[in-house]
mmCIF file of C-alpha atoms in Angstrom:
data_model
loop_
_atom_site.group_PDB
_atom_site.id
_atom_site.type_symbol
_atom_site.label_atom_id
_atom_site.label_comp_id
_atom_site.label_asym_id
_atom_site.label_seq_id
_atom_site.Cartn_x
_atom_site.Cartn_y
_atom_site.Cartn_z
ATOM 1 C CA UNK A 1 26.697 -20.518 -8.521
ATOM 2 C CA UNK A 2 27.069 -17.932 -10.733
ATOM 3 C CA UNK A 3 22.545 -17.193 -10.618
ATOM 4 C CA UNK A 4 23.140 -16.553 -7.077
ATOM 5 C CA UNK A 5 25.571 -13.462 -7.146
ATOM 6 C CA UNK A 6 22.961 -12.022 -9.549
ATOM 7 C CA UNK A 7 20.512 -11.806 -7.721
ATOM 8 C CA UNK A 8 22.073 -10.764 -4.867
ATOM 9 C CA UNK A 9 23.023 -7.361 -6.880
ATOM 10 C CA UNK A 10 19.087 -6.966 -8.111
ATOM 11 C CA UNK A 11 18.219 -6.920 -4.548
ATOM 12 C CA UNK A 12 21.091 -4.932 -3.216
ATOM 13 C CA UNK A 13 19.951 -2.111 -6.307
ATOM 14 C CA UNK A 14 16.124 -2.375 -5.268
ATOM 15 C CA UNK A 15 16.463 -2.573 -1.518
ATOM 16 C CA UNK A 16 19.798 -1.278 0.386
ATOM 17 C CA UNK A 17 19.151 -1.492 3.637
ATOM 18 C CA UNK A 18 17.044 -4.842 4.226
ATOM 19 C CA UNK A 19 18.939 -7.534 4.337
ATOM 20 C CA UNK A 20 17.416 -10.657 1.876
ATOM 21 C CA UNK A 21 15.588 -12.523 4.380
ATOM 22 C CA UNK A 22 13.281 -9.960 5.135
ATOM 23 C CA UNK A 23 11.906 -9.831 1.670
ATOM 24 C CA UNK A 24 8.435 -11.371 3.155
ATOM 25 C CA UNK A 25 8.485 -7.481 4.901
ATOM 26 C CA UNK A 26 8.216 -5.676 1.448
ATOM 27 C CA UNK A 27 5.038 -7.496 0.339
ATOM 28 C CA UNK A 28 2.613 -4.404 1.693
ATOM 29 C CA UNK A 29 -0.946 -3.818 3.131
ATOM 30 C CA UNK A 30 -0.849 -0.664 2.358
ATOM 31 C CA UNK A 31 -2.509 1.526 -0.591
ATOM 32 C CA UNK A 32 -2.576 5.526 -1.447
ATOM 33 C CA UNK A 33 -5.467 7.155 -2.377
ATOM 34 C CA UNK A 34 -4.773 9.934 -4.987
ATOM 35 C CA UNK A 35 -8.082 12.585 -4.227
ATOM 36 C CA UNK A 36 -9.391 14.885 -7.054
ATOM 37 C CA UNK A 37 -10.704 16.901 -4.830
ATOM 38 C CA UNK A 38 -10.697 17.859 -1.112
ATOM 39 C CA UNK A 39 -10.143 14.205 0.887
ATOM 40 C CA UNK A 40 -13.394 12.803 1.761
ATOM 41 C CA UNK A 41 -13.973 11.808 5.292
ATOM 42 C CA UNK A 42 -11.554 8.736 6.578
ATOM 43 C CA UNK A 43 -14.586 7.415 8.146
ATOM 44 C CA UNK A 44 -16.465 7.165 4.896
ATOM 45 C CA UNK A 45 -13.052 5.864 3.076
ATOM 46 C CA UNK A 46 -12.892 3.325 5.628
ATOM 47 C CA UNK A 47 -16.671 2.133 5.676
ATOM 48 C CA UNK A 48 -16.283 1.690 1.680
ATOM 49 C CA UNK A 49 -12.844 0.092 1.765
ATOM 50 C CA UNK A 50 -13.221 -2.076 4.638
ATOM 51 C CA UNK A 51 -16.870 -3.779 3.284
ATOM 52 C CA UNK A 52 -15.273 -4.290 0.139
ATOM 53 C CA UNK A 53 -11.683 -5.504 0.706
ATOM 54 C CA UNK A 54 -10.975 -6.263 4.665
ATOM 55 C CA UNK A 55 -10.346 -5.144 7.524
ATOM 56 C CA UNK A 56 -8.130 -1.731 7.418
ATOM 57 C CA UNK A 57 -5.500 -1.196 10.536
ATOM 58 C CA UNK A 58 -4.912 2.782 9.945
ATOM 59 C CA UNK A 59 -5.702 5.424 7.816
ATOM 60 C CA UNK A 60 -3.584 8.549 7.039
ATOM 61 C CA UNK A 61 -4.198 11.605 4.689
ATOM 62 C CA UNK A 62 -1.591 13.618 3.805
ATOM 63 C CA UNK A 63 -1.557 15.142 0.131
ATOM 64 C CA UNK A 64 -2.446 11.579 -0.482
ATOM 65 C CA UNK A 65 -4.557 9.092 1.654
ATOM 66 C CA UNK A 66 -2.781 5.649 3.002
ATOM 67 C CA UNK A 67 -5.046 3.037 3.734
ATOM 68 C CA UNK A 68 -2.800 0.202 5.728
ATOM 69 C CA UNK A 69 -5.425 -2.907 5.446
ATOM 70 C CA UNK A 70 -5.295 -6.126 8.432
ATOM 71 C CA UNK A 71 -4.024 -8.713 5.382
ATOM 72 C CA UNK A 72 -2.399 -8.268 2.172
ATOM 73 C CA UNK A 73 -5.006 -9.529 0.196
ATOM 74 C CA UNK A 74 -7.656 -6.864 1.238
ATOM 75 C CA UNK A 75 -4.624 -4.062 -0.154
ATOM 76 C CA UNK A 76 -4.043 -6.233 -3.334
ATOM 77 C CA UNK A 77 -7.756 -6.395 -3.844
ATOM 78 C CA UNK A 78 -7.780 -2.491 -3.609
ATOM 79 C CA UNK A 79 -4.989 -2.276 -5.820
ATOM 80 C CA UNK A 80 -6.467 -4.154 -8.239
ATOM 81 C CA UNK A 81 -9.486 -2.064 -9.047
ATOM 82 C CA UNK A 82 -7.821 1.047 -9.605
ATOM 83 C CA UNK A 83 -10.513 3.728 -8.574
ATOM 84 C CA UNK A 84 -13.255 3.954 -6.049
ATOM 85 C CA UNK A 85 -15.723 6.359 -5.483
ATOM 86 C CA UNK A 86 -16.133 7.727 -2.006
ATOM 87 C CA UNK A 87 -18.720 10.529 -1.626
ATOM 88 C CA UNK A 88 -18.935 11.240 -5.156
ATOM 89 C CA UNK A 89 -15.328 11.518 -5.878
ATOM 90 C CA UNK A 90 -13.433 8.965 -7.838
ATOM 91 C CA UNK A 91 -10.324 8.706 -6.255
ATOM 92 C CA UNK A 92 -7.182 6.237 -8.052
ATOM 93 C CA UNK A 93 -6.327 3.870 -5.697
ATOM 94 C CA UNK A 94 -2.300 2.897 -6.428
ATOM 95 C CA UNK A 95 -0.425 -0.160 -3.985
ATOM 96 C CA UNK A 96 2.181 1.168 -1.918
ATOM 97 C CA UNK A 97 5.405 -0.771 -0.677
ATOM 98 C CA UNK A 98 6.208 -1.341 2.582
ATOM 99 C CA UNK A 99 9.266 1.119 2.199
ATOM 100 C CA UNK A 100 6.997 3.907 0.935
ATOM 101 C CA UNK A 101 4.214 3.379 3.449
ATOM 102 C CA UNK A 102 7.008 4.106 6.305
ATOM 103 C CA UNK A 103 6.881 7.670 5.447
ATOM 104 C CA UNK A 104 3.177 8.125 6.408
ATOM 105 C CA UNK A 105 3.276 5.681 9.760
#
């Protein structure tokens, strides 16, 4: 019905290329780090991460630092506290959709 073509234009605007049924796909594992100073060591990001939210799959730095956790949950987790300090620098921790996380993998 009418509800149907709708939606089918929100997801076209949010998402061109993926087709609908991949929507699971955009649900991420993935979170950026924003540093406030020089980007600590991945090992120590990924010792602190990993006890507190999961089991993390890769780790990139770039200007930012991408933390791709094992599930979902351990990245919503992340997301959900905001900051964490890692060798004495608070860092904002922000969750990161599968489309942006591409650029870094």
């Amino acid at each position: 019905g009418k509800n149907q073509g709708q939606l089918q234009n929100e997801v076209q605007v949010q998402n061109q290329e993926q087709p609908q049924d991949k929507k699971e796909d955009q649900s991420t594992k993935s979170i950026a780090l924003f540093h406030t100073g020089p980007a600590p060591k991945q090992k120590k990001i990924q010792n602190i991460l990993s006890s507190q939210f999961g089991k993390i799959k890769s780790i990139k730095t770039v200007t930012t630092t991408v933390v791709e956790f094992e599930q979902e949950e351990g990245a919503q987790s992340a997301a959900s506290v905001q900051q964490i300090e890692v060798d004495g620098q608070v860092m904002q921790i922000s969750p990161l959709s599968s489309n942006v996380s591409k650029i870094f993998t």
